[in-house]
Coordinates of C-alpha atoms and ligand atoms in Angstrom, one line a residue:
X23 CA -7.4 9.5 -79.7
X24 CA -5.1 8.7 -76.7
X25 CA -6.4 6.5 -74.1
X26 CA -5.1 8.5 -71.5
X27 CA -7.8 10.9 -71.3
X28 CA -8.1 14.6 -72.6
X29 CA -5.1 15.8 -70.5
X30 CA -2.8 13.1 -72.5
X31 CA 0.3 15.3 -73.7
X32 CA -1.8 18.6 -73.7
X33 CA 0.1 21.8 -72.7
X34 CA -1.5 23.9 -70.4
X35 CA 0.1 27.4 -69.4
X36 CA -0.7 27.8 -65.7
X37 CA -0.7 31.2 -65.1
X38 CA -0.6 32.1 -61.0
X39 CA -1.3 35.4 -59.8
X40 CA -0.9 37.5 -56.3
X41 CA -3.6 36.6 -54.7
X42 CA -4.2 34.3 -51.5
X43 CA -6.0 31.4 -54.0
X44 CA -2.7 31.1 -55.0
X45 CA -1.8 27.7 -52.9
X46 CA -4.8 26.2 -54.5
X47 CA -3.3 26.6 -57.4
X48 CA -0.6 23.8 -56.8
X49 CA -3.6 21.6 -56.4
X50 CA -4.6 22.4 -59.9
X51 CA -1.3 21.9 -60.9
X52 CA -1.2 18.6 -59.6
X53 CA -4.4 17.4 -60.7
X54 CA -3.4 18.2 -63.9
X55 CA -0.3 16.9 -64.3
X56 CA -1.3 13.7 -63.1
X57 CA -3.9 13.4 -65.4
X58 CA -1.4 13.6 -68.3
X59 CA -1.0 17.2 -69.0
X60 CA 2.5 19.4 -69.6
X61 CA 2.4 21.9 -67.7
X62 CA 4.2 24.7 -67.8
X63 CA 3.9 27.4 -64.7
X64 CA 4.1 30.8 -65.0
X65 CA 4.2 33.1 -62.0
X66 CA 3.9 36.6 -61.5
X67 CA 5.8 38.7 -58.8
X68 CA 2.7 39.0 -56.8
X69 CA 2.3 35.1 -57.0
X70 CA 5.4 34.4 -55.4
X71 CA 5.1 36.1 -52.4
X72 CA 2.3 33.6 -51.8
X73 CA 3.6 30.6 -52.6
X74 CA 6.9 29.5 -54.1
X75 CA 8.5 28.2 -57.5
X76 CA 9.9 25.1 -55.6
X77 CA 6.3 24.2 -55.6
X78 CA 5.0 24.0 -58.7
X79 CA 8.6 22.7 -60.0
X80 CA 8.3 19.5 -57.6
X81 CA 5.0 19.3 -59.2
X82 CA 5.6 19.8 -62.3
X83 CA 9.5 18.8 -62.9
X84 CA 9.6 21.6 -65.6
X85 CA 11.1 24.9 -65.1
X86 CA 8.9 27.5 -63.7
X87 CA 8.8 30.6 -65.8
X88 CA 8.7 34.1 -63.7
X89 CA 10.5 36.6 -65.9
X90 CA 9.9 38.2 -70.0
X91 CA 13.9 38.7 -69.8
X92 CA 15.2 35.3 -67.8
X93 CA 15.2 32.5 -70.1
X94 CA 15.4 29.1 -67.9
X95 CA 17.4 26.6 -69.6
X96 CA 18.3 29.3 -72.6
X97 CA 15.6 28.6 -75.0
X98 CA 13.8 30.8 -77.0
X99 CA 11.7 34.2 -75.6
X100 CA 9.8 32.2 -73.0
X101 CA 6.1 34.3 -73.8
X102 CA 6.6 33.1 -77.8
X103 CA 7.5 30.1 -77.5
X104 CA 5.0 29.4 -74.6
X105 CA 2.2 30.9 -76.3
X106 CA 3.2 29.0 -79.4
X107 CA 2.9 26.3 -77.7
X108 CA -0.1 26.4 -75.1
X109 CA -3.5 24.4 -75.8
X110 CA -5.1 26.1 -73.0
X111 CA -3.9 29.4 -70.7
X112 CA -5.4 28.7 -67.8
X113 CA -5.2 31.7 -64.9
X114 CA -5.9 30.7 -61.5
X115 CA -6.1 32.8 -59.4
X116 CA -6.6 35.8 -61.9
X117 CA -6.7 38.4 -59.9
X118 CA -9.0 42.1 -60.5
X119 CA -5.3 43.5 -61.7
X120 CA -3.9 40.7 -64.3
X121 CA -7.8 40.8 -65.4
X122 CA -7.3 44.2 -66.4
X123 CA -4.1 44.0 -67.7
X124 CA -5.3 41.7 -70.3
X125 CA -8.2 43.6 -71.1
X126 CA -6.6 46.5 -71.9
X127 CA -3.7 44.7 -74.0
X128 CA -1.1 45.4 -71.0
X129 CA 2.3 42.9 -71.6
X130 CA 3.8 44.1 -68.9
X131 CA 5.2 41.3 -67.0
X132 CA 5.6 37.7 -68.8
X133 CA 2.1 36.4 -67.8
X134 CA 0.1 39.3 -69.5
X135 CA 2.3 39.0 -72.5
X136 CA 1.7 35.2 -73.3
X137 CA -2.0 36.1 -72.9
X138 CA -1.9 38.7 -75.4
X139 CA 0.4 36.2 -77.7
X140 CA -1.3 33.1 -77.4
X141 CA -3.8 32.0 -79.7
X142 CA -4.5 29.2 -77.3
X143 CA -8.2 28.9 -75.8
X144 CA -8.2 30.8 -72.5
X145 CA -9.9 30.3 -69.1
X146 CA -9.7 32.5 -65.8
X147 CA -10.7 31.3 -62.7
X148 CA -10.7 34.9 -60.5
X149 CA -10.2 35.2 -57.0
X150 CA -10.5 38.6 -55.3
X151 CA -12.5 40.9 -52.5
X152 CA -15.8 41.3 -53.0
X153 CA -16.0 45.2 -53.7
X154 CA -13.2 44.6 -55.9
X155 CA -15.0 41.6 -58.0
X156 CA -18.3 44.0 -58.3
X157 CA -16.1 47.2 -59.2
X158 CA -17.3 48.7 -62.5
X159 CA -14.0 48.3 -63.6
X160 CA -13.1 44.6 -63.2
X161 CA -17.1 44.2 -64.4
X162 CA -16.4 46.1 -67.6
X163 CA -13.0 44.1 -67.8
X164 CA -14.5 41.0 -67.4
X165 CA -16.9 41.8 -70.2
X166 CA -14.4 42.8 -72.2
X167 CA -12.2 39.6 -72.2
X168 CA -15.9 37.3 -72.6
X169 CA -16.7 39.0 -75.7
X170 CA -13.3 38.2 -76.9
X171 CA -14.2 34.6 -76.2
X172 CA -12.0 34.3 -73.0
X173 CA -14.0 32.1 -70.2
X174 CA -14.7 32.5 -66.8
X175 CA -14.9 29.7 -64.0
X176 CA -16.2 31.4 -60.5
X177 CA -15.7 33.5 -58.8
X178 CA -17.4 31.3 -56.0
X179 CA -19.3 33.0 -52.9
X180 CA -18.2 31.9 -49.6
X181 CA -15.6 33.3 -47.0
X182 CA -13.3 35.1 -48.1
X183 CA -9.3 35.6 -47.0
X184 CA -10.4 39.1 -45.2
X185 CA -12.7 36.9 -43.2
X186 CA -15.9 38.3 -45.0
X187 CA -18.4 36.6 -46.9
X188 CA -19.3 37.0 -50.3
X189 CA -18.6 36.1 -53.9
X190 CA -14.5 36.2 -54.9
X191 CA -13.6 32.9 -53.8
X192 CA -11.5 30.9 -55.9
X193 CA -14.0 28.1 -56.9
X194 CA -12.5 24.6 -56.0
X195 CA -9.4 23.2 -57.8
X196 CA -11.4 19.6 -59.4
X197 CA -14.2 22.3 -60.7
X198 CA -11.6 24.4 -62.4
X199 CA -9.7 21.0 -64.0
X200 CA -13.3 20.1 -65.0
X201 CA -13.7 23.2 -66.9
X202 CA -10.1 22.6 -68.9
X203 CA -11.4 20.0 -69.5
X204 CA -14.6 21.0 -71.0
X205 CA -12.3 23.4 -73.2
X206 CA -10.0 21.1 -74.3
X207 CA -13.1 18.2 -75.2
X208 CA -14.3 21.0 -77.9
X209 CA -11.5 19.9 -80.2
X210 CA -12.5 15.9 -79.7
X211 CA -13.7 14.0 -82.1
X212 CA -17.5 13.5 -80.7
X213 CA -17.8 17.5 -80.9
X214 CA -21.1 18.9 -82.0
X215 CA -22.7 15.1 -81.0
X216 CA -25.4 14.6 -79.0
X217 CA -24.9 11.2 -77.2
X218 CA -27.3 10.0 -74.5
X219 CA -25.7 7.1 -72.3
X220 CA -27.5 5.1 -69.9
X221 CA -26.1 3.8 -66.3
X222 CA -26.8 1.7 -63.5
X223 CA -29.3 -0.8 -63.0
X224 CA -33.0 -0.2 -62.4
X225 CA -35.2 -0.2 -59.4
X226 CA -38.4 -1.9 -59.8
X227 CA -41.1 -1.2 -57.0
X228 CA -43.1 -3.6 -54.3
X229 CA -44.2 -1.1 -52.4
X230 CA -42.9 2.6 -51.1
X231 CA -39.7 0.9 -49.4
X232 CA -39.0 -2.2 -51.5
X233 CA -38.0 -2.7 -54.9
X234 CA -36.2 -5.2 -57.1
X235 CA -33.2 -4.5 -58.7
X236 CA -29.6 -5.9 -59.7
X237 CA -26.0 -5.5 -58.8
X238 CA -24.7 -3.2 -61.7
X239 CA -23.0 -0.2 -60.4
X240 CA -23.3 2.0 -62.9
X241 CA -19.3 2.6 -63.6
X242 CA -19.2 1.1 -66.8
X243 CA -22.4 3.8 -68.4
X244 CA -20.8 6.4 -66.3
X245 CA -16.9 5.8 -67.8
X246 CA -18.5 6.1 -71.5
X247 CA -20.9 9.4 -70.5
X248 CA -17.5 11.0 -69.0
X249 CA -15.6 10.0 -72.3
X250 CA -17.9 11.1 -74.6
X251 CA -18.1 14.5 -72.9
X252 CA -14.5 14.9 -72.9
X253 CA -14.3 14.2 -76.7
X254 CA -16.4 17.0 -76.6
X255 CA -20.4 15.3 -76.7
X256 CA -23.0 17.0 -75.3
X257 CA -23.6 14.2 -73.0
X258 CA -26.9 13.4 -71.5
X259 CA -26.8 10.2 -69.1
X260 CA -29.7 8.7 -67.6
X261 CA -29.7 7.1 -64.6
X262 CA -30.7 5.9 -61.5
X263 CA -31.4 8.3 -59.1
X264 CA -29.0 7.6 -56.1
X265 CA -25.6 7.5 -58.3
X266 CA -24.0 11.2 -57.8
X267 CA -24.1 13.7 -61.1
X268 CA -20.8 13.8 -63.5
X269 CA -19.6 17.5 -64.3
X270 CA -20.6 18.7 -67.8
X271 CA -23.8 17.0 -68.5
X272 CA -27.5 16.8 -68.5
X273 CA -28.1 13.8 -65.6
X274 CA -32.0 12.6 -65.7
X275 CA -32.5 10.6 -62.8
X276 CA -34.5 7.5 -63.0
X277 CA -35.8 4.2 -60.9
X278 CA -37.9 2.1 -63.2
X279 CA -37.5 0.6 -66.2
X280 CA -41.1 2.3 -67.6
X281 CA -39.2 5.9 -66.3
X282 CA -35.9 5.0 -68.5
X283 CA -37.8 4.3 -71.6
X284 CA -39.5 7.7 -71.5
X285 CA -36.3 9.5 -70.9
X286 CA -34.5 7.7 -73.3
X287 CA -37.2 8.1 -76.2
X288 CA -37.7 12.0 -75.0
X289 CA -33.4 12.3 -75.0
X290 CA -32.8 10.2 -78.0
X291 CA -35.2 12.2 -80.4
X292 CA -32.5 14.7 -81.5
X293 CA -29.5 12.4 -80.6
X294 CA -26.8 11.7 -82.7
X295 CA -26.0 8.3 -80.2
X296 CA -28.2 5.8 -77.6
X297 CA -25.3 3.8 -75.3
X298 CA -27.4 1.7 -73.2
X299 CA -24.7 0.6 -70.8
X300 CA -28.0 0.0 -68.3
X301 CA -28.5 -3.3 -66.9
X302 CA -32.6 -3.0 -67.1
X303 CA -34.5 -5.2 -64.7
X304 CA -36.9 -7.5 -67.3
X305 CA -39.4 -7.8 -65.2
X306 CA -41.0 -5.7 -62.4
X307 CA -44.0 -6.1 -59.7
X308 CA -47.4 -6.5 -61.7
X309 CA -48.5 -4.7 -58.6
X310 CA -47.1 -2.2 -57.0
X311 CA -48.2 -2.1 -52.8
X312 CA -49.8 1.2 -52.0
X313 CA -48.4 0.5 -48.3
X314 CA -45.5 -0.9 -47.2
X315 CA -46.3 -4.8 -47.2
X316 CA -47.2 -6.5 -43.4
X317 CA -46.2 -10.2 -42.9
X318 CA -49.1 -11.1 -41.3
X319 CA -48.8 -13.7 -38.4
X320 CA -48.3 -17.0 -40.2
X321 CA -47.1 -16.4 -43.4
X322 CA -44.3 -18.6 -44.0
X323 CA -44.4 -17.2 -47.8
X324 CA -44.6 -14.0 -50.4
X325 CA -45.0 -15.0 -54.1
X326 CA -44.4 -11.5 -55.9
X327 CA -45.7 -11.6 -59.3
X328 CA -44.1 -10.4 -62.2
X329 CA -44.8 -8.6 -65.8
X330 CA -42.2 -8.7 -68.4
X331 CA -41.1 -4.6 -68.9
X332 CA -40.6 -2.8 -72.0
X333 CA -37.2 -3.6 -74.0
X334 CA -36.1 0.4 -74.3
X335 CA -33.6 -0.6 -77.1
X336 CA -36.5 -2.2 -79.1
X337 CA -38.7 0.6 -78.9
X338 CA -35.6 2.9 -79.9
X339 CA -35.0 0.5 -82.8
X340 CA -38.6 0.7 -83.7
X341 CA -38.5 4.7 -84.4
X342 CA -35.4 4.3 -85.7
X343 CA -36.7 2.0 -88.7
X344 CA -39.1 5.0 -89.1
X345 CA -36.3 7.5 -89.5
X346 CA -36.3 9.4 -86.1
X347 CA -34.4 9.1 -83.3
X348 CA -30.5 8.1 -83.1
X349 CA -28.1 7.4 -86.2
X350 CA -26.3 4.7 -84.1
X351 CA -27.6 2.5 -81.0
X352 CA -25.0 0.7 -79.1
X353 CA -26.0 -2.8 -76.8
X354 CA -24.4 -4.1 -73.7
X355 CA -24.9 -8.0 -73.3
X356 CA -23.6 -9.1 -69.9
X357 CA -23.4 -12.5 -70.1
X358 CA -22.3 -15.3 -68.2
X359 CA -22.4 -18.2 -70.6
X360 CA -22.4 -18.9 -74.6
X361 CA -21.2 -15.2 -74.5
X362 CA -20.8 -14.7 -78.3
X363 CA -23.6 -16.6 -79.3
X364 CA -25.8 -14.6 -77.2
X365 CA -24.4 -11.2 -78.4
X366 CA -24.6 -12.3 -81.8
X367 CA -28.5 -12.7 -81.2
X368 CA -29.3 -9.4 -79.2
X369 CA -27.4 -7.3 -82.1
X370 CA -29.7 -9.0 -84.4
X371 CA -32.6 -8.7 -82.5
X372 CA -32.1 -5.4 -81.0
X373 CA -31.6 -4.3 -84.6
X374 CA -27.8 -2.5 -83.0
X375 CA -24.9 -1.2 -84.8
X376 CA -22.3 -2.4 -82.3
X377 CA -22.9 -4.3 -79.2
X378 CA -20.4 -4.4 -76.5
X379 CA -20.3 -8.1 -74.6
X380 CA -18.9 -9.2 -71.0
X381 CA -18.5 -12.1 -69.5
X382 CA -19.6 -11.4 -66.0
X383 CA -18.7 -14.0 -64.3
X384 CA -14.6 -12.9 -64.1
X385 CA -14.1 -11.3 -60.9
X386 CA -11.1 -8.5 -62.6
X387 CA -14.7 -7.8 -64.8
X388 CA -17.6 -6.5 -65.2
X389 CA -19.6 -5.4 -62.1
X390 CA -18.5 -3.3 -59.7
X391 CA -15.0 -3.5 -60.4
X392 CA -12.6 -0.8 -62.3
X393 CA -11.7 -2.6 -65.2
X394 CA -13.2 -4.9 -67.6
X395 CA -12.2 -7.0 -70.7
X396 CA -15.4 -6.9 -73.7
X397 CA -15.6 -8.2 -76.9
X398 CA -17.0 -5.8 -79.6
X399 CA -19.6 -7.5 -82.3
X400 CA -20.6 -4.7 -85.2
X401 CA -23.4 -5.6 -87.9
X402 CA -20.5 -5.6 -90.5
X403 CA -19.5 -9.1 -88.9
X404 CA -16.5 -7.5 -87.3
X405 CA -15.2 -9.3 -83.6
X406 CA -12.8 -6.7 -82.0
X407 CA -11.5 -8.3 -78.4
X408 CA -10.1 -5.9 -75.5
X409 CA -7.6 -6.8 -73.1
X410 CA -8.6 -6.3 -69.5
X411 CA -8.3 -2.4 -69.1
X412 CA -10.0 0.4 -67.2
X413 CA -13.4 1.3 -67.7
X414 CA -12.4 4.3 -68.8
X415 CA -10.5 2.6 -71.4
X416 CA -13.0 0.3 -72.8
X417 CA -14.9 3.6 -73.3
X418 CA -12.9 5.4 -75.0
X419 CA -12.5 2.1 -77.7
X420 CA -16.4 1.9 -77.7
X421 CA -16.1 5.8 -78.7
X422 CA -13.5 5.0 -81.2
X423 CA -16.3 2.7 -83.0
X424 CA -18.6 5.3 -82.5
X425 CA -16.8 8.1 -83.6
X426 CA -15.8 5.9 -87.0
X427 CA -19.3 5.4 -87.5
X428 CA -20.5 8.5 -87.5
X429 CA -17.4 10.0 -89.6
X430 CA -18.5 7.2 -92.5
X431 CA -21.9 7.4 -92.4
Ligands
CTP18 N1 -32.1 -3.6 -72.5 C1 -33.1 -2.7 -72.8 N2 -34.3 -2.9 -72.3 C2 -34.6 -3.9 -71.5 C3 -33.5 -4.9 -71.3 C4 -32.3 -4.6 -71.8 O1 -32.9 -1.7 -73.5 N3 -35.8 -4.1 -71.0 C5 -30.8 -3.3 -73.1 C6 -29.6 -3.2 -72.2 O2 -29.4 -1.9 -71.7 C7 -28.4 -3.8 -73.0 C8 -29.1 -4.7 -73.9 O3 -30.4 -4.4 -74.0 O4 -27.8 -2.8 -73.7 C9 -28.9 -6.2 -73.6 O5 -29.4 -6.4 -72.3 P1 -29.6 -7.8 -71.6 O6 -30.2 -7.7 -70.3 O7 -28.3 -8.5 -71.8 O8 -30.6 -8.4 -72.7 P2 -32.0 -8.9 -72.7 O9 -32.7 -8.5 -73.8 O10 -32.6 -8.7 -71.3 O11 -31.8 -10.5 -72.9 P3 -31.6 -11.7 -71.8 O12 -32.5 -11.4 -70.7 O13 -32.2 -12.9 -72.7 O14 -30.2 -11.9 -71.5

C-alpha cells in the first residue's frame, strides 16, 4: 500500500451541482487533491452560475468537464471514460433535482449520466431547503438511491442560504473528505479487521486535581488508529480522555492505567489486533486523596507512595495463551538507552509478535514531534529499520507487518 494515504492516486469524480453549497465544494476539492487524489470535476449548468470552472481548474490543474457533447482535450466520451475510470463519485452539493435525476435513471446532462455509468462506489453530500429536503419526493428518492447502495453524508441542520434554520445544510467540507475516505478504506487491506490501538500516556491520581503522568502525546497511537481505519479496520482506540476523537471510530476515553486494562481486555475480546502505542505509567499513588492535599504549615516535604500497576500487554498475552483475545499483539519500547537489547527482552517477555522500538532521546523523534525513525523486532528474528518519516508513515509500515501477518496466519 502507498504511503501516501488513502487519497494516493485515487480518482475521485467531483460532481457539483446548482446549489449555493457549491463554493464549499472547491474546499473539498482542495482537500482532496492535496491529500493525493485525481480529481476530476464535473459541473452542471446550475453549478456554474454559482461558482466557476476557473476554480476548480486552478485547483485541480485538470480540465473541468461541463458538457456530454464537449470533449476537453478530444478524448474519448467524457461520461465513459470518466465512469470507467472513477473510484468514488462523489456529489457535493447534490441538490433535491440531480438526486432525482439519478433516481429515476435520468442521463440528461453529463453529471447524471456518469452516475448512471459508473460502477464506482457513490456518495452524495445534499444541500437544499428544508421543505424541499423533507418533500415526499426527494424522501422517496433518497431511498431509492440507499437501497441501491448509494451513501448519504448530511444533510446538516443549521442556517440555511434563505436565512432559515433547519436541516439542508451542506455538512462541512473535512466531514465529507472523511467520509470518501471511509469509502475508499473498504477496499484496504485491514478490511473486515477489528484493531484496537491504544494512545497517549496515562494519568494516575493523588487526589481530585493531581495526578502523575508522562510526556507522550498520543500522535504516534493516534497516526496508527487513523491508518488502520483508512485501510479499512474497524478501529477502536483507547485513550486518554482529553485528546480530541478521530472520525470513523469507537474512542473509549480513559485516565488510569487500571481503566486502560479493562477497556482493552473488554475491546480486545473479539479483536483481530492490540497496538499498544500507550506510554502506561508503571506505577500509580497506592493512595488516592479523597480531598485535594493541604501543605500544612511546615512541611518542607510530600513522599507519595507508589504501587507497581498492571502490565495490560501481559494480561492480554495471558488470555491469549488461552486462546481468546487478539491473533496479533504489537509493543512499543521507548527507550533511551541499550535500545535493542531492551526490545529484544519486552518481545520476549510480553510474549509479542512485533514490537515497534524508539530511541527517545533524538529530538526529530519520538515524543511530541511529527516524525519518528523505529526499529521493528518480529519473534521470527527479523530487524526491519525506518528512516526518519512521519508518523503517519511509520504507521502505515507497522500496518504493513500487520497486515502480512494476518494474510499468513
Ligand atoms: N505496557 C503495558 N502495560 C504497562 C506498561 C507498558 O501494556 N503497565 C506496554 C506499552 O504500551 C508498550 C510496552 O508495554 O507497548 C512497553 O512499554 P514500556 O514502558 O517500554 O515497558 P515496561 O514493561 O514498562 O518496561 P520498562 O519500564 O522496564 O522499560
Amino acid at each position: 500500500m502507498s504511503h501516501q494515504g488513502i487519497f494516493g492516486g485515487k480518482r475521485i469524480v467531483l460532481g457539483v451541482t446548482g446549489g449555493i453549497a457549491a463554493y464549499k465544494a472547491a474546499t473539498v476539492c482542495s482537500r482532496l487533491v492535496q491529500a493525493g487524489a485525481l480529481v476530476d470535476v464535473v459541473m452542471t449548468e446550475a453549478a456554474q452560475k454559482f461558482i466557476s470552472q476557473l476554480t476548480f481548474q486552478a485547483l485541480t490543474h485538470r480540465p473541468i468537464y461541463t458538457d456530454m457533447f464537449h470533449i476537453p482535450g478530444g478524448e474519448n466520451i467524457p461520461h465513459i471514460v470518466l465512469a470507467d475510470s472513477a473510484d468514488l463519485l462523489l456529489i457535493a452539493p447534490a441538490t433535491a433535482n440531480t438526486i432525482g435525476k439519478v433516481a429515476n435513471g435520468l442521463a440528461d446532462n453529463l453529471l447524471s449520466a456518469i452516475a448512471l455509468a459508473t460502477p464506482a462506489p457513490k456518495l452524495m453530500a445534499p444541500a437544499m431547503e428544508t421543505d424541499m429536503w423533507r418533500h415526499p419526493a426527494t424522501q422517496r428518492n433518497v431511498a431509492t438511491l440507499k437501497g441501491w447502495g448509494i451513501e448519504f453524508i448530511g444533510p446538516a441542520a443549521g442556517r440555511l442560504a434563505s436565512g432559515a434554520m433547519g436541516e439542508g445544510r451542506l455538512v462541512e467540507p473535512d466531514e465529507i473528505v472523511a467520509a470518501a475516505q471511509m469509502i475508499l478504506a473498504r477496499q484496504g487491506d485491514l478490511a473486515g479487521r477489528t484493531v484496537v490501538v491504544t494512545a497517549g500516556g496515562t494519568r494516575e491520581a493523588i487526589d481530585p486535581v493531581r495526578f502523575v503522568s508522562n510526556h507522550s502525546s498520543g500522535k504516534m497511537g493516534y497516526a496508527v488508529a487513523e491508518a488502520a481505519r483508512d485501510r479499512g479496520a474497524q478501529v477502536t482506540l483507547i485513550t486518554l480522555a482529553n485528546l480530541p476523537a478521530p472520525f470513523g471510530m469507537a474512542v473509549v476515553r480513559v485516565d488510569s492505567a487500571q481503566e486502560m486494562l479493562d477497556a482493552v481486555l473488554t475491546a480486545t475480546d473479539q479483536a483481530t489486533a492490540l497496538i499498544m502505542a500507550a506510554a502506561v505509567a508503571d506505577f500509580r499513588p497506592l493512595t488516592v486523596a479523597e480531598q485535594k492535599i493541604k501543605k500544612r504549615g511546615d512541611t518542607e516535604g510530600l513522599v507519595l507512595e507508589l504501587v507497581r500497576n498492571p502490565d495490560i500487554l501481559a494480561e492480554v498475552a495471558a488470555r491469549k495463551a488461552t486462546g481468546t483475545g487478539p491473533e496479533i499483539t504489537v509493543g512499543f519500547a521507548a527507550e533511551t538507552h541499550d535500545l535493542l537489547a531492551n526490545a529484544q527482552e519486552k518481545l520476549k517477555r510480553k510474549r509479542l509478535d512485533l514490537i515497534v522500538a524508539n530511541d527517545v532521546t533524538a529530538t526529530d523523534a519520538g515524543f511530541a514531534v511529527d516524525t519518528n525513525r523505529v526499529t521493528l523486532l518480529g519473534t521470527d528474528g527479523s530487524i526491519e529499520e525506518t528512516p526518519l518519516m512521519t508518523k503517519r508513515e511509520v504507521a502505515e509500515t507497522i500496518l504493513d507487518r500487520v497486515a502480512r501477518f494476518l494474510m499468513d496466519s
